[in-house]
Each structure stands twice: as structure tokens, then as C-alpha cells.
């Protein structure tokens, strides 16, 4: 496997500036991701803080017993219990079949960076993946995109979820799930690896009870040999460890919101868009109504000095919510503002692996962290990876295309230029002349119609439009006949776009890892992990 490094802009302007470490974004972070001296500063900061390492490690050890494991996983748990251990952490929602490729890219990034940091810092560094199981937006995780007839086709999981259930609580109907997954994999097309992959998928479904289980079983089966640890933020036992931190969030909720808005103002004044939707009423916590299976966002009603949700259907005094955090923290969960805080209170993070959107919203939290006398961790951009099959590379070379241009914009410009070159100029001139003559003749007929019977003008216009449409139809048919002579070449443009820029989006945001496992086999993960990756902000093209 060869890795080609390319300099490409990120999907948002703020993240692009961050990759370049431009001076205008540096005030919004405490550390630089590409400066090794900042690692030492971070280690020194963490050494002056206390973390519930043992409690978290024991929880993870218990939680992971039901998932695929290895000696490397056990070693990581032991490392986490050590007083000087650090973690590289990142997270994502529990997408069906692991969701888009960028979830896999995050896992690879976490593992690879943990290995590098451990070698550099000479201390134990553990890779941890945070599954956002408390998330309730099932529509974001319930589908996979499949290439069908050279188009992107969205396959949505057939079962509906009527309430705002946390994904951790959504049960899998194993028969329905297996039937849907088997059909989906078969539609990737049969290869020498298809039967093995079908068996693999069925095994993970049979072992799973919820969508988070399904996600975790796949991830751990694929990456267990690399010492990866996982947590589920929707897990009840995990939230029991968070009770004291929930209390801090409740008692300081006004300061959290105030500092967030203050930081957002500074970012906006520097010309960057704001990522987190926030206002002064935000409490930045969800309450999970277990009877209704409904996750309700809380706000703070200043007039009545209480926390409310669901248009006032729920109401808690500050004391009641603190008591809730103490006695029943499983009903509380974080939002986009407080989840990073919770993560940093629980784990000694030497690096947080972030996608482009996360880079933007973590910047808005700097003053929130400072309120609690802690710093943002070094935010390391996850590896941006594109998988380039040998056959697609051959198409690119035959079409004389530039890979960087394709990854940024697809082949639309080059394809249109080619279509212009192969267009029959004589046919175009003939039809243009015919249409001009027709229009001129109809202007003469129109003048005569005005003289004889003005009421016939609408019919005349309709007749003219009909003839022009028929001429256009014939012109398009002749143009299509011309294109057919170059059909094989035009299909190459289609194949390149479908593989690398499907529907105009980056490959990693559309295709799923199972598509590639079907092509290359389960050992494909070992191929991906064998690469030497630098966290330099460059785009990685993996030539298979």
C-alpha cells in the first residue's frame, strides 16, 4: 500500500485555518497540535490534576467484557490504571455498520496517535473511543449508502423509532437486522470475500442487543488487536461515575453559558461563523424521561429560578437537579457544550482527535474550560483518508486527471470540457440555423395573424413552441448518438466520481467500510493499520 500526501482545504474555513495554524485562530486554543514542546506542557498540566483513573478503568473493563477482546485490550486497561497514564481520545455516534468511513478513520487516528505519543513521551498512552450512545437522533445513524447502477443509493434501516430514545436504548430485532444487512452486502456485488463478510456480519448481530452493541462488536472485532478501549456515554454505569461532575455543571450552568457566548462573540468578531447554537437560557443538559423514552433538553428559566423542559412540562429547582445528579445521574446527559467537559474531567487527555466540525466547536469552549481552571487538550485533526483502488487510478491516468482536483471538486469541469470537445460543431450549427429561421418566419406569421385574427396568437405561440421543442429533441438525440461513440470514456468519469467524490461529497462521508471489506476482505483493516501516518494535516490517499 502506497500513501500519497496531498494538501487539500478542510470542509470549513475555520478548520482550514487550523490545519495551517494561522495566527488568527491560535488565540482560541491552548495548545498547537503540531508542536512537540506543547506535548510536554500538556503532560505537566495533567500531572497537576486528579482523574478517576481506577474507577474509569474498572468500568471499561467491566463494560468491555461482552465485546471482542485481546491481550492488547487487557494491557490498555492495565495502563489506564497507572498514575502516569495518558489517553488519546475521540468519538462518534454509533452508525449502523459503523456508519460513514470517517468513523473508521477516527479509530485509526486514535490508535496510531496513541502509539506515536507513547513512543515520544515515554509514558503509557491508551487509545480510547467514546461512543456517543446518549445521542437520540436515530435518523443520523440508521442508514448506509450503496452504489447501485453507478449512482449513490440510500438504504435506511427498516425499523422506526418513534420516541427520542438514546441509541444505547434502541433494541435490535435480530431477524430484521440480519435480513437487511445481508441484502445490503449482497448488493455490493459478489466477490471472493462476500460469503465471509456475510458470516462476519451475522455473528456481530447475533451477539448484539442494541445498536450500540452492534457498533461496538464490529469495531472491537476489527480493532481488538490494537489495544483500543471503548466507552458508551449512554451506559448507565458510566454515568454513575459522572455524578460529581454533573453537579458542577448544574451549579456553574450560568457561567458555562456566559463563557460560551463570550467566546463565540470573539470568534465572530474575527470573521468566523459560529458552530454551536446557544442562547442565555441554555442549561446544556438533557433529562431522560425513562417512562416516555424521551430525551428532553433543559433550559434555565431565570424568572422562576428553575430548570425547565418540554415547554414547562418538566421543572426542577437547582437543589432538585443537584439531588438528581447525586442520586440518579443516569437520567442526565450532556449536550455539545458539556460533553467535552465531562470527557476531560474523566480522562487525562494528551490529544483529542477531531473532525473539521469538532475543531470549530471546541474552539468555542476555551473560556468555558478556563472557568474550571483547566485547558482544552491539544486538538489533533483526524486523518483524512481516501481509498484509491488500482482500477480507479488507471481511469484517472487515462483521463489525464489530477487527483487533488478530483478530491476537491470531482470531475464535473473536466467532463464538461471533454463533452464540449467531442460535440459535433456542424450539427450544432445546423440546428442553430434551423431554429433561427423558424423564429424569424414565425415573427412574419405573427404580424399577419395580428392583422387577420389577434385571438389566434396564443395558438400560434403554442405551435411555435411545439416545433422548437421537437427540433431540440432531435438535436439532443443526435448529440446522444455522438456521445455513444465515447461511452466507454464517459463511464470512466462516472466511475471516478462515484469512487472518490460520490454525489459531490468526500468519499469518507458517503461510503461505508463494509463496501471495502467486501472488495478486499477482512484483512483490509490490517492493510490500513500497516500504514505510517503523519498527523501533519495533509490528506492521505491510500493506493490499494
CSV table of N, CA, C and O in Angstrom, one decimal, residues 316-412:
chain,number,residue,atom,x,y,z
A,316,UNK,N,-37.4,21.8,37.5
A,316,UNK,CA,-36.6,21.4,38.7
A,316,UNK,C,-36.0,22.7,39.3
A,316,UNK,O,-35.5,23.5,38.5
A,317,UNK,N,-36.0,22.7,40.6
A,317,UNK,CA,-35.2,23.8,41.2
A,317,UNK,C,-33.7,23.4,41.1
A,317,UNK,O,-33.4,22.2,40.8
A,318,UNK,N,-32.8,24.3,41.4
A,318,UNK,CA,-31.4,24.0,41.4
A,318,UNK,C,-31.1,22.8,42.3
A,318,UNK,O,-30.3,21.9,42.0
A,319,UNK,N,-31.7,22.9,43.5
A,319,UNK,CA,-31.5,21.9,44.5
A,319,UNK,C,-32.0,20.5,44.1
A,319,UNK,O,-31.3,19.5,44.3
A,320,UNK,N,-33.1,20.5,43.4
A,320,UNK,CA,-33.7,19.2,43.0
A,320,UNK,C,-32.8,18.6,41.9
A,320,UNK,O,-32.6,17.4,41.9
A,321,UNK,N,-32.3,19.4,41.0
A,321,UNK,CA,-31.5,18.9,39.9
A,321,UNK,C,-30.1,18.4,40.5
A,321,UNK,O,-29.6,17.4,40.0
A,322,UNK,N,-29.6,19.1,41.5
A,322,UNK,CA,-28.3,18.6,42.1
A,322,UNK,C,-28.6,17.3,42.8
A,322,UNK,O,-27.8,16.4,42.7
A,323,UNK,N,-29.7,17.2,43.5
A,323,UNK,CA,-30.1,15.9,44.1
A,323,UNK,C,-30.3,14.8,43.1
A,323,UNK,O,-29.9,13.7,43.4
A,324,UNK,N,-30.8,15.2,42.0
A,324,UNK,CA,-31.0,14.2,40.9
A,324,UNK,C,-29.6,13.7,40.4
A,324,UNK,O,-29.4,12.5,40.2
A,325,UNK,N,-28.7,14.6,40.3
A,325,UNK,CA,-27.3,14.2,39.9
A,325,UNK,C,-26.7,13.3,40.9
A,325,UNK,O,-25.9,12.4,40.6
A,326,UNK,N,-27.0,13.6,42.2
A,326,UNK,CA,-26.4,12.8,43.2
A,326,UNK,C,-27.0,11.4,43.3
A,326,UNK,O,-26.3,10.4,43.4
A,327,UNK,N,-28.3,11.3,43.2
A,327,UNK,CA,-29.0,10.0,43.5
A,327,UNK,C,-29.3,9.2,42.2
A,327,UNK,O,-29.4,8.0,42.3
A,328,UNK,N,-29.5,9.9,41.1
A,328,UNK,CA,-30.0,9.2,39.9
A,328,UNK,C,-29.3,9.9,38.6
A,328,UNK,O,-30.1,10.3,37.7
A,329,UNK,N,-28.0,9.9,38.5
A,329,UNK,CA,-27.4,10.6,37.4
A,329,UNK,C,-27.6,9.9,36.0
A,329,UNK,O,-27.4,10.6,35.0
A,330,UNK,N,-28.2,8.7,36.0
A,330,UNK,CA,-28.5,8.1,34.8
A,330,UNK,C,-29.5,8.8,33.9
A,330,UNK,O,-29.6,8.6,32.7
A,331,UNK,N,-30.3,9.7,34.5
A,331,UNK,CA,-31.3,10.4,33.8
A,331,UNK,C,-30.7,11.7,33.2
A,331,UNK,O,-31.5,12.4,32.4
A,332,UNK,N,-29.5,12.0,33.5
A,332,UNK,CA,-28.9,13.2,32.9
A,332,UNK,C,-27.9,12.9,31.9
A,332,UNK,O,-27.2,11.8,31.9
A,333,UNK,N,-27.8,13.7,30.9
A,333,UNK,CA,-26.7,13.5,29.9
A,333,UNK,C,-26.3,14.9,29.3
A,333,UNK,O,-27.0,15.9,29.4
A,334,UNK,N,-25.2,14.9,28.7
A,334,UNK,CA,-24.5,16.1,28.2
A,334,UNK,C,-25.0,16.5,26.8
A,334,UNK,O,-25.5,15.7,26.1
A,335,UNK,N,-24.8,17.8,26.6
A,335,UNK,CA,-25.0,18.3,25.2
A,335,UNK,C,-23.7,18.6,24.6
A,335,UNK,O,-22.6,18.3,25.2
A,336,UNK,N,-23.7,19.3,23.5
A,336,UNK,CA,-22.4,19.5,22.7
A,336,UNK,C,-21.4,20.4,23.5
A,336,UNK,O,-20.2,20.3,23.3
A,337,UNK,N,-21.9,21.2,24.4
A,337,UNK,CA,-21.1,22.0,25.2
A,337,UNK,C,-20.4,21.3,26.4
A,337,UNK,O,-19.2,21.4,26.7
A,338,UNK,N,-21.2,20.5,27.1
A,338,UNK,CA,-20.8,19.9,28.3
A,338,UNK,C,-20.1,18.5,28.1
A,338,UNK,O,-19.4,18.0,29.0
A,339,UNK,N,-20.4,17.8,27.0
A,339,UNK,CA,-19.7,16.5,26.7
A,339,UNK,C,-18.2,16.7,26.7
A,339,UNK,O,-17.5,15.8,27.3
A,340,UNK,N,-17.6,17.7,26.0
A,340,UNK,CA,-16.2,17.8,26.1
A,340,UNK,C,-15.7,18.0,27.5
A,340,UNK,O,-14.6,17.5,27.9
A,341,UNK,N,-16.4,18.8,28.3
A,341,UNK,CA,-16.0,19.0,29.7
A,341,UNK,C,-16.0,17.7,30.5
A,341,UNK,O,-15.0,17.4,31.2
A,342,UNK,N,-17.0,16.9,30.3
A,342,UNK,CA,-17.2,15.6,31.0
A,342,UNK,C,-16.0,14.7,30.6
A,342,UNK,O,-15.4,14.0,31.4
A,343,UNK,N,-15.7,14.7,29.3
A,343,UNK,CA,-14.6,13.8,28.8
A,343,UNK,C,-13.3,14.2,29.5
A,343,UNK,O,-12.5,13.4,29.9
A,344,UNK,N,-13.1,15.5,29.5
A,344,UNK,CA,-11.8,16.0,30.1
A,344,UNK,C,-11.7,15.9,31.6
A,344,UNK,O,-10.6,15.9,32.1
A,345,UNK,N,-12.8,15.8,32.3
A,345,UNK,CA,-12.8,15.5,33.7
A,345,UNK,C,-12.5,14.1,34.0
A,345,UNK,O,-11.9,13.7,35.0
A,346,UNK,N,-12.9,13.2,33.1
A,346,UNK,CA,-12.8,11.8,33.3
A,346,UNK,C,-11.4,11.2,32.8
A,346,UNK,O,-10.9,10.2,33.4
A,347,UNK,N,-10.9,11.8,31.8
A,347,UNK,CA,-9.7,11.2,31.1
A,347,UNK,C,-8.5,12.1,31.1
A,347,UNK,O,-8.7,13.3,30.7
A,348,UNK,N,-7.3,11.7,31.4
A,348,UNK,CA,-6.1,12.5,31.2
A,348,UNK,C,-5.7,12.6,29.8
A,348,UNK,O,-4.9,11.8,29.3
A,349,UNK,N,-6.3,13.5,29.0
A,349,UNK,CA,-6.2,13.5,27.6
A,349,UNK,C,-5.0,14.3,27.1
A,349,UNK,O,-4.8,15.5,27.3
A,350,UNK,N,-4.1,13.5,26.4
A,350,UNK,CA,-2.9,14.2,25.8
A,350,UNK,C,-3.2,14.7,24.4
A,350,UNK,O,-2.5,15.5,23.9
A,351,UNK,N,-4.3,14.1,23.8
A,351,UNK,CA,-4.7,14.6,22.5
A,351,UNK,C,-6.1,14.2,22.3
A,351,UNK,O,-6.5,13.1,22.6
A,352,UNK,N,-6.9,15.1,21.7
A,352,UNK,CA,-8.3,14.8,21.3
A,352,UNK,C,-8.3,14.8,19.7
A,352,UNK,O,-7.9,15.7,19.1
A,353,UNK,N,-8.8,13.7,19.2
A,353,UNK,CA,-8.9,13.5,17.7
A,353,UNK,C,-10.2,14.1,17.3
A,353,UNK,O,-11.3,13.7,17.7
A,354,UNK,N,-10.1,15.1,16.3
A,354,UNK,CA,-11.3,15.9,15.9
A,354,UNK,C,-11.4,15.9,14.4
A,354,UNK,O,-10.5,16.0,13.7
A,355,UNK,N,-12.7,15.9,14.0
A,355,UNK,CA,-13.0,16.2,12.6
A,355,UNK,C,-13.1,17.7,12.4
A,355,UNK,O,-13.1,18.4,13.4
A,356,UNK,N,-13.3,18.1,11.2
A,356,UNK,CA,-13.4,19.6,10.9
A,356,UNK,C,-14.4,20.3,11.7
A,356,UNK,O,-14.2,21.4,12.2
A,357,UNK,N,-15.6,19.7,11.8
A,357,UNK,CA,-16.7,20.4,12.6
A,357,UNK,C,-16.3,20.5,14.1
A,357,UNK,O,-16.6,21.5,14.8
A,358,UNK,N,-15.7,19.4,14.6
A,358,UNK,CA,-15.3,19.4,16.0
A,358,UNK,C,-14.3,20.5,16.3
A,358,UNK,O,-14.3,21.1,17.4
A,359,UNK,N,-13.3,20.7,15.4
A,359,UNK,CA,-12.3,21.7,15.6
A,359,UNK,C,-13.0,23.1,15.8
A,359,UNK,O,-12.6,23.8,16.7
A,360,UNK,N,-14.0,23.3,15.0
A,360,UNK,CA,-14.7,24.6,15.1
A,360,UNK,C,-15.4,24.8,16.5
A,360,UNK,O,-15.3,25.8,17.1
A,361,UNK,N,-16.1,23.7,16.9
A,361,UNK,CA,-16.9,23.9,18.1
A,361,UNK,C,-16.1,23.8,19.4
A,361,UNK,O,-16.4,24.5,20.4
A,362,UNK,N,-15.0,23.1,19.4
A,362,UNK,CA,-14.1,23.1,20.6
A,362,UNK,C,-13.5,24.4,20.8
A,362,UNK,O,-13.3,24.8,21.9
A,363,UNK,N,-13.2,25.2,19.7
A,363,UNK,CA,-12.7,26.5,19.9
A,363,UNK,C,-13.6,27.4,20.7
A,363,UNK,O,-13.1,28.3,21.4
A,364,UNK,N,-14.9,27.2,20.5
A,364,UNK,CA,-15.9,28.0,21.2
A,364,UNK,C,-15.9,27.7,22.7
A,364,UNK,O,-16.6,28.4,23.5
A,365,UNK,N,-15.2,26.7,23.2
A,365,UNK,CA,-15.3,26.2,24.6
A,365,UNK,C,-14.1,26.7,25.4
A,365,UNK,O,-14.0,26.3,26.6
A,366,UNK,N,-13.2,27.4,24.8
A,366,UNK,CA,-11.9,27.7,25.6
A,366,UNK,C,-12.2,28.4,26.9
A,366,UNK,O,-11.7,28.0,27.9
A,367,UNK,N,-13.0,29.4,26.9
A,367,UNK,CA,-13.3,30.2,28.1
A,367,UNK,C,-14.1,29.3,29.1
A,367,UNK,O,-14.0,29.5,30.3
A,368,UNK,N,-14.9,28.4,28.6
A,368,UNK,CA,-15.7,27.5,29.5
A,368,UNK,C,-14.7,26.7,30.3
A,368,UNK,O,-14.8,26.5,31.5
A,369,UNK,N,-13.7,26.1,29.6
A,369,UNK,CA,-12.7,25.3,30.2
A,369,UNK,C,-11.9,26.1,31.3
A,369,UNK,O,-11.6,25.7,32.4
A,370,UNK,N,-11.5,27.4,30.9
A,370,UNK,CA,-10.8,28.2,31.8
A,370,UNK,C,-11.6,28.5,33.0
A,370,UNK,O,-11.0,28.7,34.1
A,371,UNK,N,-12.9,28.6,32.9
A,371,UNK,CA,-13.7,28.9,34.1
A,371,UNK,C,-13.5,27.8,35.2
A,371,UNK,O,-13.5,28.1,36.4
A,372,UNK,N,-13.2,26.5,34.7
A,372,UNK,CA,-13.0,25.4,35.7
A,372,UNK,C,-11.5,25.2,35.9
A,372,UNK,O,-11.1,24.2,36.4
A,373,UNK,N,-10.7,26.2,35.5
A,373,UNK,CA,-9.2,26.2,35.7
A,373,UNK,C,-8.5,25.0,35.0
A,373,UNK,O,-7.6,24.4,35.6
A,374,UNK,N,-9.0,24.6,33.9
A,374,UNK,CA,-8.4,23.6,33.1
A,374,UNK,C,-8.3,24.1,31.6
A,374,UNK,O,-8.8,25.1,31.3
A,375,UNK,N,-7.5,23.4,30.8
A,375,UNK,CA,-7.2,23.8,29.5
A,375,UNK,C,-7.8,22.8,28.5
A,375,UNK,O,-8.0,21.7,28.7
A,376,UNK,N,-8.1,23.4,27.3
A,376,UNK,CA,-8.5,22.5,26.2
A,376,UNK,C,-7.3,21.6,25.9
A,376,UNK,O,-6.2,22.0,25.9
A,377,UNK,N,-7.6,20.3,25.6
A,377,UNK,CA,-6.5,19.4,25.2
A,377,UNK,C,-5.9,19.8,23.8
A,377,UNK,O,-6.6,20.6,23.1
A,378,UNK,N,-4.8,19.4,23.5
A,378,UNK,CA,-4.3,19.5,22.1
A,378,UNK,C,-5.4,18.9,21.1
A,378,UNK,O,-5.7,17.7,21.3
A,379,UNK,N,-5.9,19.7,20.2
A,379,UNK,CA,-6.9,19.2,19.3
A,379,UNK,C,-6.2,18.8,18.0
A,379,UNK,O,-5.7,19.6,17.3
A,380,UNK,N,-6.1,17.5,17.8
A,380,UNK,CA,-5.4,16.9,16.6
A,380,UNK,C,-6.4,16.5,15.5
A,380,UNK,O,-7.3,15.7,15.7
A,381,UNK,N,-6.3,17.1,14.3
A,381,UNK,CA,-7.2,16.8,13.2
A,381,UNK,C,-7.0,15.3,12.9
A,381,UNK,O,-5.9,14.8,12.8
A,382,UNK,N,-8.2,14.6,12.8
A,382,UNK,CA,-8.1,13.2,12.5
A,382,UNK,C,-7.5,13.0,11.1
A,382,UNK,O,-7.5,14.0,10.3
A,383,UNK,N,-7.1,11.8,10.8
A,383,UNK,CA,-6.6,11.5,9.5
A,383,UNK,C,-7.7,11.6,8.5
A,383,UNK,O,-8.7,11.0,8.6
A,384,UNK,N,-7.5,12.4,7.4
A,384,UNK,CA,-8.4,12.5,6.3
A,384,UNK,C,-7.9,11.5,5.2
A,384,UNK,O,-6.8,11.7,4.7
A,385,UNK,N,-8.6,10.5,5.0
A,385,UNK,CA,-8.1,9.4,4.1
A,385,UNK,C,-9.1,9.1,2.9
A,385,UNK,O,-10.3,9.2,3.1
A,386,UNK,N,-8.5,8.9,1.8
A,386,UNK,CA,-9.3,8.5,0.6
A,386,UNK,C,-8.7,7.1,0.1
A,386,UNK,O,-7.4,7.0,0.0
A,387,UNK,N,-9.5,6.2,-0.1
A,387,UNK,CA,-9.1,4.8,-0.6
A,387,UNK,C,-9.1,4.8,-2.1
A,387,UNK,O,-10.2,5.1,-2.7
A,388,UNK,N,-8.0,4.6,-2.7
A,388,UNK,CA,-7.9,4.7,-4.2
A,388,UNK,C,-7.6,3.3,-4.7
A,388,UNK,O,-6.5,2.7,-4.6
A,389,UNK,N,-8.6,2.7,-5.3
A,389,UNK,CA,-8.5,1.4,-6.0
A,389,UNK,C,-7.6,1.5,-7.2
A,389,UNK,O,-7.6,2.5,-7.9
A,390,UNK,N,-6.9,0.4,-7.5
A,390,UNK,CA,-6.0,0.4,-8.7
A,390,UNK,C,-6.8,0.7,-10.0
A,390,UNK,O,-6.3,1.4,-10.9
A,391,UNK,N,-8.0,0.1,-10.1
A,391,UNK,CA,-8.7,0.3,-11.3
A,391,UNK,C,-9.1,1.8,-11.5
A,391,UNK,O,-9.2,2.3,-12.6
A,392,UNK,N,-9.5,2.4,-10.4
A,392,UNK,CA,-9.8,3.9,-10.5
A,392,UNK,C,-8.6,4.7,-10.8
A,392,UNK,O,-8.7,5.7,-11.5
A,393,UNK,N,-7.5,4.3,-10.2
A,393,UNK,CA,-6.2,5.0,-10.5
A,393,UNK,C,-5.9,4.9,-12.0
A,393,UNK,O,-5.5,5.9,-12.7
A,394,UNK,N,-6.2,3.8,-12.6
A,394,UNK,CA,-6.0,3.6,-14.1
A,394,UNK,C,-6.9,4.5,-14.8
A,394,UNK,O,-6.5,5.2,-15.8
A,395,UNK,N,-8.2,4.6,-14.4
A,395,UNK,CA,-9.1,5.5,-15.1
A,395,UNK,C,-8.6,7.0,-15.0
A,395,UNK,O,-8.7,7.7,-16.0
A,396,UNK,N,-8.1,7.4,-13.9
A,396,UNK,CA,-7.6,8.7,-13.7
A,396,UNK,C,-6.5,9.0,-14.6
A,396,UNK,O,-6.4,10.1,-15.2
A,397,UNK,N,-5.6,8.1,-14.7
A,397,UNK,CA,-4.4,8.3,-15.6
A,397,UNK,C,-4.8,8.3,-17.1
A,397,UNK,O,-4.3,9.2,-17.8
A,398,UNK,N,-5.8,7.5,-17.5
A,398,UNK,CA,-6.2,7.5,-18.9
A,398,UNK,C,-6.9,8.8,-19.2
A,398,UNK,O,-6.9,9.3,-20.3
A,399,UNK,N,-7.6,9.4,-18.2
A,399,UNK,CA,-8.3,10.6,-18.4
A,399,UNK,C,-7.5,11.9,-18.2
A,399,UNK,O,-7.9,13.0,-18.4
A,400,UNK,N,-6.2,11.6,-17.8
A,400,UNK,CA,-5.3,12.7,-17.5
A,400,UNK,C,-5.8,13.7,-16.5
A,400,UNK,O,-5.7,14.9,-16.7
A,401,UNK,N,-6.4,13.1,-15.4
A,401,UNK,CA,-7.0,14.0,-14.4
A,401,UNK,C,-6.0,14.2,-13.2
A,401,UNK,O,-5.1,13.4,-13.0
A,402,UNK,N,-6.2,15.2,-12.5
A,402,UNK,CA,-5.4,15.5,-11.3
A,402,UNK,C,-6.1,15.0,-10.0
A,402,UNK,O,-7.3,15.4,-9.8
A,403,UNK,N,-5.5,14.1,-9.2
A,403,UNK,CA,-6.2,13.5,-8.1
A,403,UNK,C,-6.6,14.6,-7.1
A,403,UNK,O,-7.7,14.5,-6.5
A,404,UNK,N,-5.8,15.6,-6.8
A,404,UNK,CA,-6.2,16.7,-5.9
A,404,UNK,C,-7.4,17.4,-6.3
A,404,UNK,O,-8.3,17.7,-5.5
A,405,UNK,N,-7.5,17.7,-7.6
A,405,UNK,CA,-8.7,18.4,-8.2
A,405,UNK,C,-9.9,17.5,-8.0
A,405,UNK,O,-11.0,18.0,-7.7
A,406,UNK,N,-9.8,16.2,-8.2
A,406,UNK,CA,-10.9,15.3,-8.1
A,406,UNK,C,-11.4,15.3,-6.7
A,406,UNK,O,-12.6,15.4,-6.4
A,407,UNK,N,-10.5,15.2,-5.7
A,407,UNK,CA,-10.9,15.1,-4.3
A,407,UNK,C,-11.5,16.4,-3.8
A,407,UNK,O,-12.4,16.4,-2.9
A,408,UNK,N,-11.2,17.5,-4.5
A,408,UNK,CA,-11.8,18.8,-4.1
A,408,UNK,C,-13.1,19.1,-4.8
A,408,UNK,O,-14.1,19.6,-4.1
A,409,UNK,N,-13.2,18.8,-6.1
A,409,UNK,CA,-14.3,19.2,-6.9
A,409,UNK,C,-15.0,18.2,-7.7
A,409,UNK,O,-15.9,18.5,-8.5
A,410,UNK,N,-14.4,16.9,-7.7
A,410,UNK,CA,-15.0,15.9,-8.7
A,410,UNK,C,-14.5,16.2,-10.1
A,410,UNK,O,-13.5,17.0,-10.3
A,411,UNK,N,-15.1,15.6,-11.1
A,411,UNK,CA,-14.7,15.7,-12.4
A,411,UNK,C,-15.6,16.5,-13.3
A,411,UNK,O,-15.5,16.5,-14.6
A,412,UNK,N,-16.5,17.3,-12.7
A,412,UNK,CA,-17.5,18.0,-13.5
A,412,UNK,C,-16.9,18.9,-14.5
A,412,UNK,O,-17.3,18.9,-15.7
